[in-house]
mmCIF file of C-alpha atoms in Angstrom:
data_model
loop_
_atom_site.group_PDB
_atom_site.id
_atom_site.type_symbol
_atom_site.label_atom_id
_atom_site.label_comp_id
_atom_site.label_asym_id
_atom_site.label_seq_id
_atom_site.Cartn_x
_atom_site.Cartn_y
_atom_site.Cartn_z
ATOM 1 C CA UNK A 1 79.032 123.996 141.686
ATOM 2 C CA UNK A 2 81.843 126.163 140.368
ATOM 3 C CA UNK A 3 83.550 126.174 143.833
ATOM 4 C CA UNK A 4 83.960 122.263 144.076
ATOM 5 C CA UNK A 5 86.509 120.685 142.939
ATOM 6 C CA UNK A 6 86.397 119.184 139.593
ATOM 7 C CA UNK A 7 88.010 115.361 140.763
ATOM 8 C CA UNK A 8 85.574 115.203 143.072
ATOM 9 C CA UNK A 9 82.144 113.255 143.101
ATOM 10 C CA UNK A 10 80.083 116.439 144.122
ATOM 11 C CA UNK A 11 82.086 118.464 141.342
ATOM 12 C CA UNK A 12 81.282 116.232 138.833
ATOM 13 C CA UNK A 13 77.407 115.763 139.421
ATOM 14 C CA UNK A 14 75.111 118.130 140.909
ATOM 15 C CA UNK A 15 72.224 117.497 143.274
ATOM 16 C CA UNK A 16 69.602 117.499 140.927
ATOM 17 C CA UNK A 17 71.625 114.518 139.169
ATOM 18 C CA UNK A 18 71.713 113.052 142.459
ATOM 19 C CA UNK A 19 68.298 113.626 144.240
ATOM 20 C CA UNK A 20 67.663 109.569 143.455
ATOM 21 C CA UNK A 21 70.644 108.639 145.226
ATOM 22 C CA UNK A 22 73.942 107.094 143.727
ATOM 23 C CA UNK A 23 75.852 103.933 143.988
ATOM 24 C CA UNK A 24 79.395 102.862 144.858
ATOM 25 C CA UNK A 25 80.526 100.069 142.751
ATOM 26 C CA UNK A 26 84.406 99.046 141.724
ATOM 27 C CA UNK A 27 85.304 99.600 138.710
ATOM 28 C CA UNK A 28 86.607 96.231 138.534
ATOM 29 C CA UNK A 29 83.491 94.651 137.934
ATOM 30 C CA UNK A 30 83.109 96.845 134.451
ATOM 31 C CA UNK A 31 86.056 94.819 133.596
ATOM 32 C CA UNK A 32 85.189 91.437 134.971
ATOM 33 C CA UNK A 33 82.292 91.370 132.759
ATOM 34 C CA UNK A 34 83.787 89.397 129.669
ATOM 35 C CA UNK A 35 86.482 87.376 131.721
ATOM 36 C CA UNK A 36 83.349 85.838 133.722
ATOM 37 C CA UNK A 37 81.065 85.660 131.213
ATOM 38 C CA UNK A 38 78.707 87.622 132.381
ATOM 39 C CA UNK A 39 76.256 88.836 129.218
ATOM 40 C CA UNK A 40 75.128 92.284 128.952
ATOM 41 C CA UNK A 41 71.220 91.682 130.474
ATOM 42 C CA UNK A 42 73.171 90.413 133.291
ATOM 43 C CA UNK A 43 75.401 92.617 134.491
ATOM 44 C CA UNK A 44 72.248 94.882 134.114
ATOM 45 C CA UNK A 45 70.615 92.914 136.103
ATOM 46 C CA UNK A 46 73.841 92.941 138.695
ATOM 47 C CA UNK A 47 74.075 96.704 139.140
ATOM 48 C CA UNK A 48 69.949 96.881 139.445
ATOM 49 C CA UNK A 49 70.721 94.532 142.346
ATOM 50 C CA UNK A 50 73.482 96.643 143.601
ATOM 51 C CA UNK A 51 71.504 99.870 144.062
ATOM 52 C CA UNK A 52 69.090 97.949 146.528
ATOM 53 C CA UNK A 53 71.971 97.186 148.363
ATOM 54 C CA UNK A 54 71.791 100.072 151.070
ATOM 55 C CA UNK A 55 73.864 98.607 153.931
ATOM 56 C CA UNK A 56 76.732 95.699 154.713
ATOM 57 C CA UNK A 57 75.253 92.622 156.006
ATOM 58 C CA UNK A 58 71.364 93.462 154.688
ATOM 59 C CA UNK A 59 71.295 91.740 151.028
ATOM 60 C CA UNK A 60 68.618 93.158 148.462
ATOM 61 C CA UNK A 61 65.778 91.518 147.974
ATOM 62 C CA UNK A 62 63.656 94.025 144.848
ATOM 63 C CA UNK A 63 60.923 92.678 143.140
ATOM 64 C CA UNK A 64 61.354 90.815 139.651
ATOM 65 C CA UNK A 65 58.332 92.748 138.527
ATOM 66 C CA UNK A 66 60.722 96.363 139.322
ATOM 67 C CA UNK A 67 63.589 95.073 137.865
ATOM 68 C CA UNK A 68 61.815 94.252 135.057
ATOM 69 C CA UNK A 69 60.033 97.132 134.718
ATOM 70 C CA UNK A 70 63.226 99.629 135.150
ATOM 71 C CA UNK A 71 65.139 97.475 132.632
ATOM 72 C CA UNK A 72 61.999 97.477 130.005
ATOM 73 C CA UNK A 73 62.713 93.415 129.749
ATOM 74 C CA UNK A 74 59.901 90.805 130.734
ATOM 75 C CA UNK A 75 59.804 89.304 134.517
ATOM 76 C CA UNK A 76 60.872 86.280 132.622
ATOM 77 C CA UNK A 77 63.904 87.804 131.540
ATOM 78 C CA UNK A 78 64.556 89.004 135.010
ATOM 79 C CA UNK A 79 64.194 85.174 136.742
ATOM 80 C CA UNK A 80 66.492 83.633 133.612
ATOM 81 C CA UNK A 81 68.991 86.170 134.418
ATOM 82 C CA UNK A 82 68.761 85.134 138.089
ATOM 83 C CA UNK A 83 68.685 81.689 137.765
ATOM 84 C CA UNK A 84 71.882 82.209 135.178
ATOM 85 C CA UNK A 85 73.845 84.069 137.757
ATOM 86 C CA UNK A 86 72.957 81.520 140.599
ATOM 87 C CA UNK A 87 74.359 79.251 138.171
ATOM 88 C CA UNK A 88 77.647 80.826 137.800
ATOM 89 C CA UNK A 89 78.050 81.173 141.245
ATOM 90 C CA UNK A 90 78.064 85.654 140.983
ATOM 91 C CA UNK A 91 75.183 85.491 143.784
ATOM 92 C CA UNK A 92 73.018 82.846 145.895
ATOM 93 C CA UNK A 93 69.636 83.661 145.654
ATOM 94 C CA UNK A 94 67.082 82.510 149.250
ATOM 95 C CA UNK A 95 63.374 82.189 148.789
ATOM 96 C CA UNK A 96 60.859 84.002 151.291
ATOM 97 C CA UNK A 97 57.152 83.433 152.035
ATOM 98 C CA UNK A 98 54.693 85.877 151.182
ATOM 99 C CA UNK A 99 53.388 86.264 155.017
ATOM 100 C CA UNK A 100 56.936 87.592 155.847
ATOM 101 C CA UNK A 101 56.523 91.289 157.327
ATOM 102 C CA UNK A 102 59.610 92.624 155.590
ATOM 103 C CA UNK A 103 60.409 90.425 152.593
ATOM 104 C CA UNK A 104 56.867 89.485 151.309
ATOM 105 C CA UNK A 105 57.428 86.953 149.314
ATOM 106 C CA UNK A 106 60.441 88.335 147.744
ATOM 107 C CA UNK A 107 64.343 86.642 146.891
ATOM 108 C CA UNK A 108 66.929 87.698 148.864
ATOM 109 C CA UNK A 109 70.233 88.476 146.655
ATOM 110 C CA UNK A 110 73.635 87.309 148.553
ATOM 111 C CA UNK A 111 76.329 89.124 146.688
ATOM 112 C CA UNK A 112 79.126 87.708 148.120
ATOM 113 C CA UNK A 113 80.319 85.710 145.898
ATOM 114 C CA UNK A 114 80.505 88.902 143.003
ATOM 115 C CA UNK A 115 82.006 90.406 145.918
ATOM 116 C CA UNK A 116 84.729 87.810 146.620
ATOM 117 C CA UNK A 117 85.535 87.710 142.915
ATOM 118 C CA UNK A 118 85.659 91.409 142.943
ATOM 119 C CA UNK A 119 88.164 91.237 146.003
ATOM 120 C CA UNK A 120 90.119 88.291 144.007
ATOM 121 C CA UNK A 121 90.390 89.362 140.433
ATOM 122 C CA UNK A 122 90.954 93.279 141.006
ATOM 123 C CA UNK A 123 94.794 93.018 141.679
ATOM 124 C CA UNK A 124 95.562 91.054 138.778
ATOM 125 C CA UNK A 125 92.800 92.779 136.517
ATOM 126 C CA UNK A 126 94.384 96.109 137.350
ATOM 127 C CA UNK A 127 97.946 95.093 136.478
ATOM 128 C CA UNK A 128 96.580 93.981 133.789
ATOM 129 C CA UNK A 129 94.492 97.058 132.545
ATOM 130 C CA UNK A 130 97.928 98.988 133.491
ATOM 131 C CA UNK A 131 100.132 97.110 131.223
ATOM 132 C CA UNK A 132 97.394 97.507 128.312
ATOM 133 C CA UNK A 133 97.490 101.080 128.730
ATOM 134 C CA UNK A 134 101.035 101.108 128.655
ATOM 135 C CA UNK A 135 101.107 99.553 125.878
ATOM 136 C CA UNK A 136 98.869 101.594 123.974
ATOM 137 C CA UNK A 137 100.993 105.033 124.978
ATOM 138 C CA UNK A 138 103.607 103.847 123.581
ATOM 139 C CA UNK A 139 102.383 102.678 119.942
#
């Protein structure tokens, strides 16, 4: 690791941090957290849906019971937390039948709405950030 770069994602992590895989995910949405309301168990829930989400145009769709499991909360938790981000609009949520061959009986997660609000809010959330930063070099 010595020879990579330091700045870089490889320099900072090695493979054996890695071997699971990583995800991409703006850093806008750390930061969109308290403007949108979204509580800690959700945004939990948010990135568990992210790393499911493998390719553009093929939404997750993990099981509650995994979630659950990974987050050490009930199922229960899991579906309130679902239902609660439906609500707000952050994803639409599409039921499928257990005899599917792929899906199995398991939601489908549209992020594209957390997406378009991602797209939408960075700009201003970034000046924003920038000016508090600013602000705090100079004090």
């Amino acid at each position: 690791m010595s020879h990579m770069k330091k700045n870089t994602f490889s320099g900072r992590w090695d493979e054996k941090a890695l071997s699971m895989g990583w995800t991409a995910i703006p850093n806008a949405l750390f930061f969109m957290q308290r403007p949108l309301g979204i509580s800690p168990t959700n945004f939990n829930v948010l990135l568990n849906l992210f790393i499911h989400w493998w390719e553009a145009g093929t939404w997750p769709y993990p099981s509650q019971k995994g979630l659950a499991s990974r987050m050490g909360v009930s199922v229960r938790t899991i579906q309130r937390s679902l239902d609660e981000m439906t609500e707000m609009g952050l994803i639409k949520k599409t039921a499928t039948m257990r005899n599917h061959p792929r899906y199995k009986g398991r939601n489908i997660y549209d992020l594209t709405p957390v997406i378009k609000m991602i797209e939408e809010m960075a700009p201003d959330l970034k000046r924003t950030v920038g000016n508090k930063k600013s602000d705090s070099q100079e004090g």
